[in-house]
PDB file of C-alpha atoms and ligand atoms in Angstrom:
ATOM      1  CA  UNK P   1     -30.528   0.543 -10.972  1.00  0.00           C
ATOM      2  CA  UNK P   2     -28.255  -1.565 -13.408  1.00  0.00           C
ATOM      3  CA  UNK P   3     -28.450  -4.673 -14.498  1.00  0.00           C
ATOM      4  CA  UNK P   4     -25.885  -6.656 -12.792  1.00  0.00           C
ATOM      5  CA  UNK P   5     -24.536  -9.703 -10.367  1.00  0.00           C
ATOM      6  CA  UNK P   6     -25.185  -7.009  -7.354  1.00  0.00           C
ATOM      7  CA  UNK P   7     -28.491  -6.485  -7.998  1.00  0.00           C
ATOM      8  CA  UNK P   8     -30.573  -6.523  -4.906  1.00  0.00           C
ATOM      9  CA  UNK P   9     -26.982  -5.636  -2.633  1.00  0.00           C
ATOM     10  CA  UNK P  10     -27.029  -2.563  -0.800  1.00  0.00           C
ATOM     11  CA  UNK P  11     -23.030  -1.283  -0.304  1.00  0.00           C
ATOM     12  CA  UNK P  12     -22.123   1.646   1.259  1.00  0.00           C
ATOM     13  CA  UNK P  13     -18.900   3.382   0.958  1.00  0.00           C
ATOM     14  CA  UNK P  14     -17.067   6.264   2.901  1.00  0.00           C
ATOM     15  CA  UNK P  15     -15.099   8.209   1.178  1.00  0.00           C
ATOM     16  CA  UNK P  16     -12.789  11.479   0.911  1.00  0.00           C
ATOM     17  CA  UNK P  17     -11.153  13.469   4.044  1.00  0.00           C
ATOM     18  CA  UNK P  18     -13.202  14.587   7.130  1.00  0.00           C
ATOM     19  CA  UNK P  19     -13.238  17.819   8.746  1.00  0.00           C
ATOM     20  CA  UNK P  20     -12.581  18.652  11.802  1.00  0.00           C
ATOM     21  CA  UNK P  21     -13.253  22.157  12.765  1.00  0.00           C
ATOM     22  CA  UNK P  22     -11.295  24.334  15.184  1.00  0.00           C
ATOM     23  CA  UNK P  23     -13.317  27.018  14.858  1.00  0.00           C
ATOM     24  CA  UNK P  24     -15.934  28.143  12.034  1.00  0.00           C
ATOM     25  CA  UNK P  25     -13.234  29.369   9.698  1.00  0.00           C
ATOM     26  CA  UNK P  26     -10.383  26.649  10.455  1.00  0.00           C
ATOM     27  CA  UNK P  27     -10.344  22.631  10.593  1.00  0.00           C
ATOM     28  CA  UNK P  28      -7.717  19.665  10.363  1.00  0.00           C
ATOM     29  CA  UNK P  29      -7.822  17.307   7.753  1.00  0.00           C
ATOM     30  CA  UNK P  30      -6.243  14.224   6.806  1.00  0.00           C
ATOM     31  CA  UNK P  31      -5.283  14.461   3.100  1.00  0.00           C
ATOM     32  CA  UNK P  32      -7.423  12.799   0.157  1.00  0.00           C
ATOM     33  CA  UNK P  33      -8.637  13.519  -3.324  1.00  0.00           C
ATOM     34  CA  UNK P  34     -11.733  10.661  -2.569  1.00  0.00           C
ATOM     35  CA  UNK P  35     -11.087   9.320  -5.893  1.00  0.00           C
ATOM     36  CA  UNK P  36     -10.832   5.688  -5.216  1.00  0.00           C
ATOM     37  CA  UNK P  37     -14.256   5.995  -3.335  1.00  0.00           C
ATOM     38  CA  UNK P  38     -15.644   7.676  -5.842  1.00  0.00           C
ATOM     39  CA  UNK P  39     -14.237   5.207  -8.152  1.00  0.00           C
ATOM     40  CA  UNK P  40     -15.220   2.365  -6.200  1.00  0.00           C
ATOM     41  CA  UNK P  41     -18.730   3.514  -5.764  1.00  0.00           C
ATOM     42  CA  UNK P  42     -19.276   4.185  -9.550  1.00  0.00           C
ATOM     43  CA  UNK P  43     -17.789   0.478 -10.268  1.00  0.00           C
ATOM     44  CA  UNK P  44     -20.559  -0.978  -7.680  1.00  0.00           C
ATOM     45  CA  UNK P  45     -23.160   1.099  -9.092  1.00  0.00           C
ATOM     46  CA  UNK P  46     -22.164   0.022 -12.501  1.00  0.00           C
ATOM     47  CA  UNK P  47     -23.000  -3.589 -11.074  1.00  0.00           C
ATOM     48  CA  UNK P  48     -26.307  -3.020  -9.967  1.00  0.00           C
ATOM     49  CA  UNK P  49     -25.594  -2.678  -6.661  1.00  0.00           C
ATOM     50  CA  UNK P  50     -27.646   0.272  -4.505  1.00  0.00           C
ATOM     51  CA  UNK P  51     -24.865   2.335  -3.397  1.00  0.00           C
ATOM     52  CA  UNK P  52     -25.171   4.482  -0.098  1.00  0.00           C
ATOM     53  CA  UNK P  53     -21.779   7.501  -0.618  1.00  0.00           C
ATOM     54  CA  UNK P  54     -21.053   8.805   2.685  1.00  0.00           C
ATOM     55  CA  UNK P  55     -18.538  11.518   1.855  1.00  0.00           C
ATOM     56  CA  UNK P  56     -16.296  14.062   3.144  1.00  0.00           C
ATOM     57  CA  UNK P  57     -15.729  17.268   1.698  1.00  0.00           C
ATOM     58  CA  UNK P  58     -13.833  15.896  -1.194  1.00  0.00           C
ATOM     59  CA  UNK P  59     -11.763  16.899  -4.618  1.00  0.00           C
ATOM     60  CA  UNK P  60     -13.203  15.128  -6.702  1.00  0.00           C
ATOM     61  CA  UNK P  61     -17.509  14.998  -7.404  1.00  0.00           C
ATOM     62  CA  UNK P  62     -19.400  11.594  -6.096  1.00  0.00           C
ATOM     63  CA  UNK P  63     -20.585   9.797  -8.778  1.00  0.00           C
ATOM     64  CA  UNK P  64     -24.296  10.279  -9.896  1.00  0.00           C
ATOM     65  CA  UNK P  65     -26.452   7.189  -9.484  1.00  0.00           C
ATOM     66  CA  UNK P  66     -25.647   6.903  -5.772  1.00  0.00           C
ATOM     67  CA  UNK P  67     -27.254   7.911  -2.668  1.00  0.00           C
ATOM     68  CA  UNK P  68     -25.145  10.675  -1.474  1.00  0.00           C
ATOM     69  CA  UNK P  69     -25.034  11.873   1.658  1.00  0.00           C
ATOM     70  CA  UNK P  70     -22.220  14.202   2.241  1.00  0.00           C
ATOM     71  CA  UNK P  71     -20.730  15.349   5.694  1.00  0.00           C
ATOM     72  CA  UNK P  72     -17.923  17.182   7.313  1.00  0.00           C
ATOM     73  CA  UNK P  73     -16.647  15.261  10.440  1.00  0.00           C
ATOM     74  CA  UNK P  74     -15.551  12.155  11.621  1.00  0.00           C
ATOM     75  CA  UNK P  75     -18.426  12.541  14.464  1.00  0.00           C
ATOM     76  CA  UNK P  76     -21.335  13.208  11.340  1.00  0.00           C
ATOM     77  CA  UNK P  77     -19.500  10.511   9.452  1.00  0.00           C
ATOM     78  CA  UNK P  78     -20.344   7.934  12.161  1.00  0.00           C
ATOM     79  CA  UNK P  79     -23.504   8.981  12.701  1.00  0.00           C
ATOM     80  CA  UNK P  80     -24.503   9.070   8.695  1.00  0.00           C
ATOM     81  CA  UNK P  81     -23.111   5.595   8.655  1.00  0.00           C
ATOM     82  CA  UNK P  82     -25.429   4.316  11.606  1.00  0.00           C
ATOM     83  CA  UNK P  83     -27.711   5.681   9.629  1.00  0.00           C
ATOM     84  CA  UNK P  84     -27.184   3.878   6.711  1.00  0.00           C
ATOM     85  CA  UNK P  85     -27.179   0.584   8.153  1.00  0.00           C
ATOM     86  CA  UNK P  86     -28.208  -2.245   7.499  1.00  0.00           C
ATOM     87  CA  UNK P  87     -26.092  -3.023   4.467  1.00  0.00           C
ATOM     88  CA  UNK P  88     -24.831  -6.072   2.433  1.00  0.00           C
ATOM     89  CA  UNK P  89     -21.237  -4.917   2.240  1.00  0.00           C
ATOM     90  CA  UNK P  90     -19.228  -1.798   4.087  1.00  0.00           C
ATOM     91  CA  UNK P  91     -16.486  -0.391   1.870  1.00  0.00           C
ATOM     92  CA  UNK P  92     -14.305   2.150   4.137  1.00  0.00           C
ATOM     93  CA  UNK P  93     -12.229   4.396   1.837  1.00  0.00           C
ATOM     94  CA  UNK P  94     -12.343   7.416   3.974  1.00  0.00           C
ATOM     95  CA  UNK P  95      -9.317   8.993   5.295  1.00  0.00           C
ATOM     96  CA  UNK P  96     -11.118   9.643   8.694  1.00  0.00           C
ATOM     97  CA  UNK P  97      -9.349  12.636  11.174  1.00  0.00           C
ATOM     98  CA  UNK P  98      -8.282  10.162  13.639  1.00  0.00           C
ATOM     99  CA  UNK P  99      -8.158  13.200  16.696  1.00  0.00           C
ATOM    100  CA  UNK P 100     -11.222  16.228  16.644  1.00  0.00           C
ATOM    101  CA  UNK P 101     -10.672  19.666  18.100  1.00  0.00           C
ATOM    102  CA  UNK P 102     -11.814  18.922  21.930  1.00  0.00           C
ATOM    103  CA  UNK P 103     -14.074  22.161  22.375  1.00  0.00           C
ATOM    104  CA  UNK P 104     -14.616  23.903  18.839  1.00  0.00           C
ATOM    105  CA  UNK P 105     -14.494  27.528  19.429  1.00  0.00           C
ATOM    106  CA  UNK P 106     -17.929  28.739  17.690  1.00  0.00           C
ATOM    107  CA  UNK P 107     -16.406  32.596  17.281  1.00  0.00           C
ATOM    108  CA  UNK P 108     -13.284  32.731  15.286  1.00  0.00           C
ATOM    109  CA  UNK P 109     -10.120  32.950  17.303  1.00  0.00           C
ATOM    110  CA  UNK P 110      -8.389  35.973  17.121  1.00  0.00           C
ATOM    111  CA  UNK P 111      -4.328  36.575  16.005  1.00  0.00           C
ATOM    112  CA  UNK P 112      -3.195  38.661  18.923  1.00  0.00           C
ATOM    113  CA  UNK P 113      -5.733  38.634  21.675  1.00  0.00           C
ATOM    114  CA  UNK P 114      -4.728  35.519  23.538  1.00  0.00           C
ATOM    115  CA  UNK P 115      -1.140  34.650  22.155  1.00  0.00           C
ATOM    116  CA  UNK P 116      -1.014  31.624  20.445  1.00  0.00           C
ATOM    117  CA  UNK P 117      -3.437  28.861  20.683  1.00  0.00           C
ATOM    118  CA  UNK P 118      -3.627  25.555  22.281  1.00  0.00           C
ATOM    119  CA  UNK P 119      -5.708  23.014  20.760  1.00  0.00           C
ATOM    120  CA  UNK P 120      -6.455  20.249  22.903  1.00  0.00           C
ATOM    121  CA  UNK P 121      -7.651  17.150  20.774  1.00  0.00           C
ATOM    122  CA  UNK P 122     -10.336  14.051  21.432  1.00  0.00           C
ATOM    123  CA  UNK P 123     -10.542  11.120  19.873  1.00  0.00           C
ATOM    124  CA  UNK P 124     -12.966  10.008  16.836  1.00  0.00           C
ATOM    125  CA  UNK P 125     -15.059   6.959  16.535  1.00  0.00           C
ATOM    126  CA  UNK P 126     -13.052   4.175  14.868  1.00  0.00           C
ATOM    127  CA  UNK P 127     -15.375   3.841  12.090  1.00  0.00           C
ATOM    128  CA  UNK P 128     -14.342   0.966  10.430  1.00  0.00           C
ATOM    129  CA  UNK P 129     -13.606  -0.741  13.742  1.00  0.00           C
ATOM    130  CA  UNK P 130     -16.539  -0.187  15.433  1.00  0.00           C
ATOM    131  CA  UNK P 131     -19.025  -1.855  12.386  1.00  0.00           C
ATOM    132  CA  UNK P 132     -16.474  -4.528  12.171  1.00  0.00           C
ATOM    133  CA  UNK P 133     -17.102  -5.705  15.926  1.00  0.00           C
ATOM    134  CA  UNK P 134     -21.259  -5.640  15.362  1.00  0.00           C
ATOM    135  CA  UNK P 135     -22.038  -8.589  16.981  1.00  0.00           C
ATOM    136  CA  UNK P 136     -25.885  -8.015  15.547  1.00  0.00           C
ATOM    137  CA  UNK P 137     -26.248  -6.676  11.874  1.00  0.00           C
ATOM    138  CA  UNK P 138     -22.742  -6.703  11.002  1.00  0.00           C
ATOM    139  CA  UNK P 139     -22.459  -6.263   6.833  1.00  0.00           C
ATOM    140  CA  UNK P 140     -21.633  -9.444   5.022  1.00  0.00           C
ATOM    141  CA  UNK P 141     -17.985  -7.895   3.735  1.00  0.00           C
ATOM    142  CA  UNK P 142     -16.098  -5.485   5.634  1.00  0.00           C
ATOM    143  CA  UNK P 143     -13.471  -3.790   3.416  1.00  0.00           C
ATOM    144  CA  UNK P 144     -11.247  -1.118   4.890  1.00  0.00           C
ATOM    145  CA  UNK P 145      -8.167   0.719   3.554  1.00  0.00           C
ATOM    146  CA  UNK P 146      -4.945   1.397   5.020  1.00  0.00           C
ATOM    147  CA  UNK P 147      -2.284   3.968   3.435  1.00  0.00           C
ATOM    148  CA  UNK P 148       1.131   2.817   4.417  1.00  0.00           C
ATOM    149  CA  UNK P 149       4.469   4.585   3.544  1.00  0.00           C
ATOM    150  CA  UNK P 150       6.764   1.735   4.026  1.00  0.00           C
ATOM    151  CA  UNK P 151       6.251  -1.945   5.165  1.00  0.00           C
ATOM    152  CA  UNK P 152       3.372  -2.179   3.360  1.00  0.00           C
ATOM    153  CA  UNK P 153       2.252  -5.955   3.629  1.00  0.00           C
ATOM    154  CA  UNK P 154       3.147  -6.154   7.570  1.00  0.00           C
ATOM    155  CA  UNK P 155       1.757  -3.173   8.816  1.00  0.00           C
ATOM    156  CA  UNK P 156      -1.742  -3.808   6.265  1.00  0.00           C
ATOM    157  CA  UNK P 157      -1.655  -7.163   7.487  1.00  0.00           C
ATOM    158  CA  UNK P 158      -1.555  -6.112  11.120  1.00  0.00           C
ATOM    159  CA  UNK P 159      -4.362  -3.476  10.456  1.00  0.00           C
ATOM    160  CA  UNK P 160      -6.489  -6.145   9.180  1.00  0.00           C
ATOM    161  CA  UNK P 161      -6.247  -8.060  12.470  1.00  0.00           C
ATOM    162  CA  UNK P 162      -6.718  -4.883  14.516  1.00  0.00           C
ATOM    163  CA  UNK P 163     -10.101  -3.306  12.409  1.00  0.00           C
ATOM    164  CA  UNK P 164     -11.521  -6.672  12.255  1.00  0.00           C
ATOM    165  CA  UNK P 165     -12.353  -6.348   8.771  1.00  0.00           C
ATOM    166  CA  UNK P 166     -12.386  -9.122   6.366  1.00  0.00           C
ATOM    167  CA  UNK P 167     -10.366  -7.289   3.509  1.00  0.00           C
ATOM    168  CA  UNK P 168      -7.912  -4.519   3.905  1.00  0.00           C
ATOM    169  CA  UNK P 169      -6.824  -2.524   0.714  1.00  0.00           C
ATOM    170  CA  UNK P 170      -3.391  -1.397   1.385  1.00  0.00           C
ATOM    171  CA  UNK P 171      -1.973   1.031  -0.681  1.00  0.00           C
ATOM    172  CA  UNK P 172       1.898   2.951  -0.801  1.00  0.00           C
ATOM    173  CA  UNK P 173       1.306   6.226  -0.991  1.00  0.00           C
ATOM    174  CA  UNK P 174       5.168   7.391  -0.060  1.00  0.00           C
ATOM    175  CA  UNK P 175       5.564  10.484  -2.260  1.00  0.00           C
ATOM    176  CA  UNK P 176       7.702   9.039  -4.650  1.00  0.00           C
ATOM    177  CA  UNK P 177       5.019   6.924  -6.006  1.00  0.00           C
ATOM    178  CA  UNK P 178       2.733  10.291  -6.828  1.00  0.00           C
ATOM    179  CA  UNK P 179      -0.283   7.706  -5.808  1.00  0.00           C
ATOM    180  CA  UNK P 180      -2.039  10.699  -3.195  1.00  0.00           C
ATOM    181  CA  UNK P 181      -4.173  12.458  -5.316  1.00  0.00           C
ATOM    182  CA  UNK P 182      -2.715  11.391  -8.527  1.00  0.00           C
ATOM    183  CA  UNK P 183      -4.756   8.786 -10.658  1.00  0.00           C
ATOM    184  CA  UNK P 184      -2.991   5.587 -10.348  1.00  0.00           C
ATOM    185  CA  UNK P 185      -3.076   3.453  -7.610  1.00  0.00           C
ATOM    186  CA  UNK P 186      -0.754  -0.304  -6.537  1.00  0.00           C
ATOM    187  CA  UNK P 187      -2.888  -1.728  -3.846  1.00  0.00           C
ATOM    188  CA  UNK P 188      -1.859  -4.941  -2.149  1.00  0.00           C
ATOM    189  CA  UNK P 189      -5.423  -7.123  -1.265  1.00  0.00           C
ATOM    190  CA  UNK P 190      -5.224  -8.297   2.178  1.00  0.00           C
ATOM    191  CA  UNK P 191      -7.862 -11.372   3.199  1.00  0.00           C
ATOM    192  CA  UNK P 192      -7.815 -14.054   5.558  1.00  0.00           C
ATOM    193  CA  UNK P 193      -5.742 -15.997   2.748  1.00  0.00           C
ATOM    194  CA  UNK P 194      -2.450 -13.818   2.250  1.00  0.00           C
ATOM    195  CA  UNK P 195      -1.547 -10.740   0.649  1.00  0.00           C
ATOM    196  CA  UNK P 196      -2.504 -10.566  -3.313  1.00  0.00           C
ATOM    197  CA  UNK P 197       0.009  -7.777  -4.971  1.00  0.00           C
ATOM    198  CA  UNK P 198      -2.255  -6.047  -8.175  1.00  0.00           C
ATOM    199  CA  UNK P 199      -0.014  -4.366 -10.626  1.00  0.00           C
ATOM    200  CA  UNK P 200      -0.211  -0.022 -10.808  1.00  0.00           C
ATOM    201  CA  UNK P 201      -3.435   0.555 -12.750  1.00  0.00           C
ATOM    202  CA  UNK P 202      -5.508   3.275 -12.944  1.00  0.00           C
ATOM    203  CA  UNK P 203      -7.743   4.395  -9.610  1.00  0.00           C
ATOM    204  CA  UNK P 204     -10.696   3.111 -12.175  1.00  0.00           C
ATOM    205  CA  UNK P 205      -9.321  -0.139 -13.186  1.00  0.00           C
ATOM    206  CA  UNK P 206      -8.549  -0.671  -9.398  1.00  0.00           C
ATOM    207  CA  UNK P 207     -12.224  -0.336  -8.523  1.00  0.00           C
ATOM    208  CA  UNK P 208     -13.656  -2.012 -11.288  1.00  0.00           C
ATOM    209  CA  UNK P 209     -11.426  -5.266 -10.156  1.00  0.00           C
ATOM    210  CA  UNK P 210     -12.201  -4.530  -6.332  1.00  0.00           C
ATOM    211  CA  UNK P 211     -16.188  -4.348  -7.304  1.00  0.00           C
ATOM    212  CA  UNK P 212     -15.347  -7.850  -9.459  1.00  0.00           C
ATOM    213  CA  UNK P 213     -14.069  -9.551  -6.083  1.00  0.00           C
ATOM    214  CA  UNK P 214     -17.071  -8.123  -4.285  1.00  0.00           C
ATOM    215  CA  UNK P 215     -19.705  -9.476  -6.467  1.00  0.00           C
ATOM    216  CA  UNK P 216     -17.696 -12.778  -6.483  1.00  0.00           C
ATOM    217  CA  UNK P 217     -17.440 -12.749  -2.673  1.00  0.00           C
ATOM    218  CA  UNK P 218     -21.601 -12.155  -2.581  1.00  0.00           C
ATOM    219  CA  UNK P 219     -21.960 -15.029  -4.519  1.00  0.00           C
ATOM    220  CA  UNK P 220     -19.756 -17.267  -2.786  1.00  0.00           C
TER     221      UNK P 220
HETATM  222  O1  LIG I 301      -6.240   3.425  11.369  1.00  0.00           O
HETATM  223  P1  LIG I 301      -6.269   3.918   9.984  1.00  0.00           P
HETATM  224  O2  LIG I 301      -6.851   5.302   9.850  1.00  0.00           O
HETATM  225  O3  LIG I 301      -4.964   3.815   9.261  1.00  0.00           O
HETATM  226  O4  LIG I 301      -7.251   2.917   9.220  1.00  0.00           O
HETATM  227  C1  LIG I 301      -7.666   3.154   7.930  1.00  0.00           C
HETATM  228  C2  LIG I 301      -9.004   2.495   7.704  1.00  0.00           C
HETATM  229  O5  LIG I 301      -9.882   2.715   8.812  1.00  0.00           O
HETATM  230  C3  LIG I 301      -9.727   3.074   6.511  1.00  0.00           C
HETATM  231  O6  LIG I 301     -10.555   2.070   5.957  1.00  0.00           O
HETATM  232  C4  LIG I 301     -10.550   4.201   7.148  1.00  0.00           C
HETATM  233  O7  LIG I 301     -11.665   4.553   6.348  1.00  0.00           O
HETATM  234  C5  LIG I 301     -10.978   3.563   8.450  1.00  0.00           C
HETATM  235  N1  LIG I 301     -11.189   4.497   9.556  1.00  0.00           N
HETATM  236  C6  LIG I 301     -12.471   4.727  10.043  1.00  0.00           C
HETATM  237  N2  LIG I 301     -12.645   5.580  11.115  1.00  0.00           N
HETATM  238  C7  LIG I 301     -11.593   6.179  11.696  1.00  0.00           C
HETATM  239  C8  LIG I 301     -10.278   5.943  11.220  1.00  0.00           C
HETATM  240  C9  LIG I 301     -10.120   5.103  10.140  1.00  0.00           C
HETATM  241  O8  LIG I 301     -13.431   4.184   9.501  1.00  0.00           O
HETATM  242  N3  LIG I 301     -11.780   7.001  12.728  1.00  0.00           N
END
């Protein structure tokens, strides 16, 4: 481990799309690269913190130095987060498949035998939500992340309320601003204080300042 103000913290982050399958050749996915959790896990590392990466199948490769533990579904996600509790701080960068594939077909569905398919879809675990309401063992900080495409302070804002997290990091990733799976980010920091607008930087520079604010929230 580093040298660092987190020394002694252990933060986990989720990061990168989930998978839901439909059957074993097909799945729905939200879109993500996972860079800003990979980012974001490299910049607590790089603090000394002990980093637990729970990942989806990603773009981009999790940093080395963490604990990774990679899955495929929201449902494994959960679970590999249970798992990895207790922790200091919970970052939630994933972008989680908010519906699964009720009943998975485990043979691949065939084109013309039975028409077209139906999918008939069940909700994930809330992630996020669900380790922000922990009455016992709830982490210190609770960050989540909310992608907007307009209104981005209200709807963050709102979000914030609804997770029960302390911080949300919203970012606008309409396609004009080439933010999904490009390398810059403009996140607005949402906190029980207001809404803090950070100028576009790079999905680095944006972690290294979001690690800052952890370490400076740890230490009070
Ligand atoms: O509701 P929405 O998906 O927009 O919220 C985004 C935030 O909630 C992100 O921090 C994401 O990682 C988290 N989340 C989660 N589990 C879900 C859905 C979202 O942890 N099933």
């Amino acid at each position: 481990l580093k040298d660092g103000p987190l020394n002694g913290k252990r933060i986990l982050v989720t990061s990168g799309p989930t998978h839901e399958p439909i059957d074993p050749v097909r799945y729905i996915a939200n879109r993500s690269s996972g860079a800003q959790g990979a980012a974001l896990a490299a910049a607590l590392r790089d603090l000394g913190a002990e980093v637990v990466f729970v990942t989806g199948p990603a773009d981009v490769p999790p940093p080395s130095g963490v604990d990774v533990v990679p899955v495929q579904s929201a449902q494994q996600m959960s679970d590999a987060v249970e798992a990895a509790l207790p922790v200091d701080v919970g970052v939630f960068a994933a972008a989680v498949a908010d519906w699964r594939v009720a009943s998975a077909s485990d043979k691949k569905l065939k084109k013309s035998r039975d028409g077209l398919p139906t999918l008939a879809f069940a909700e994930n675990p809330d992630i996020l939500k669900r380790v922000s309401h922990m009455t016992q063992g709830r982490p210190g900080l609770v960050v989540g992340f909310a992608a907007e495409t307009d209104d981005v302070i209200n709807h963050a804002t709102a979000k914030r309320l609804r997770k029960g997290c302390d911080w949300i990091v919203a970012n606008d990733v309409s396609p004009a601003t080439g933010i999904m799976g490009g390398s810059e980010n403009a996140v607005v920091l949402i906190s029980e204080d207001g809404a803090e607008e950070w100028p576009r930087m790079g999905k680095t520079q944006v972690a290294r300042q979001l690690a800052d604010r952890i370490a400076a929230a740890l230490v009070g």
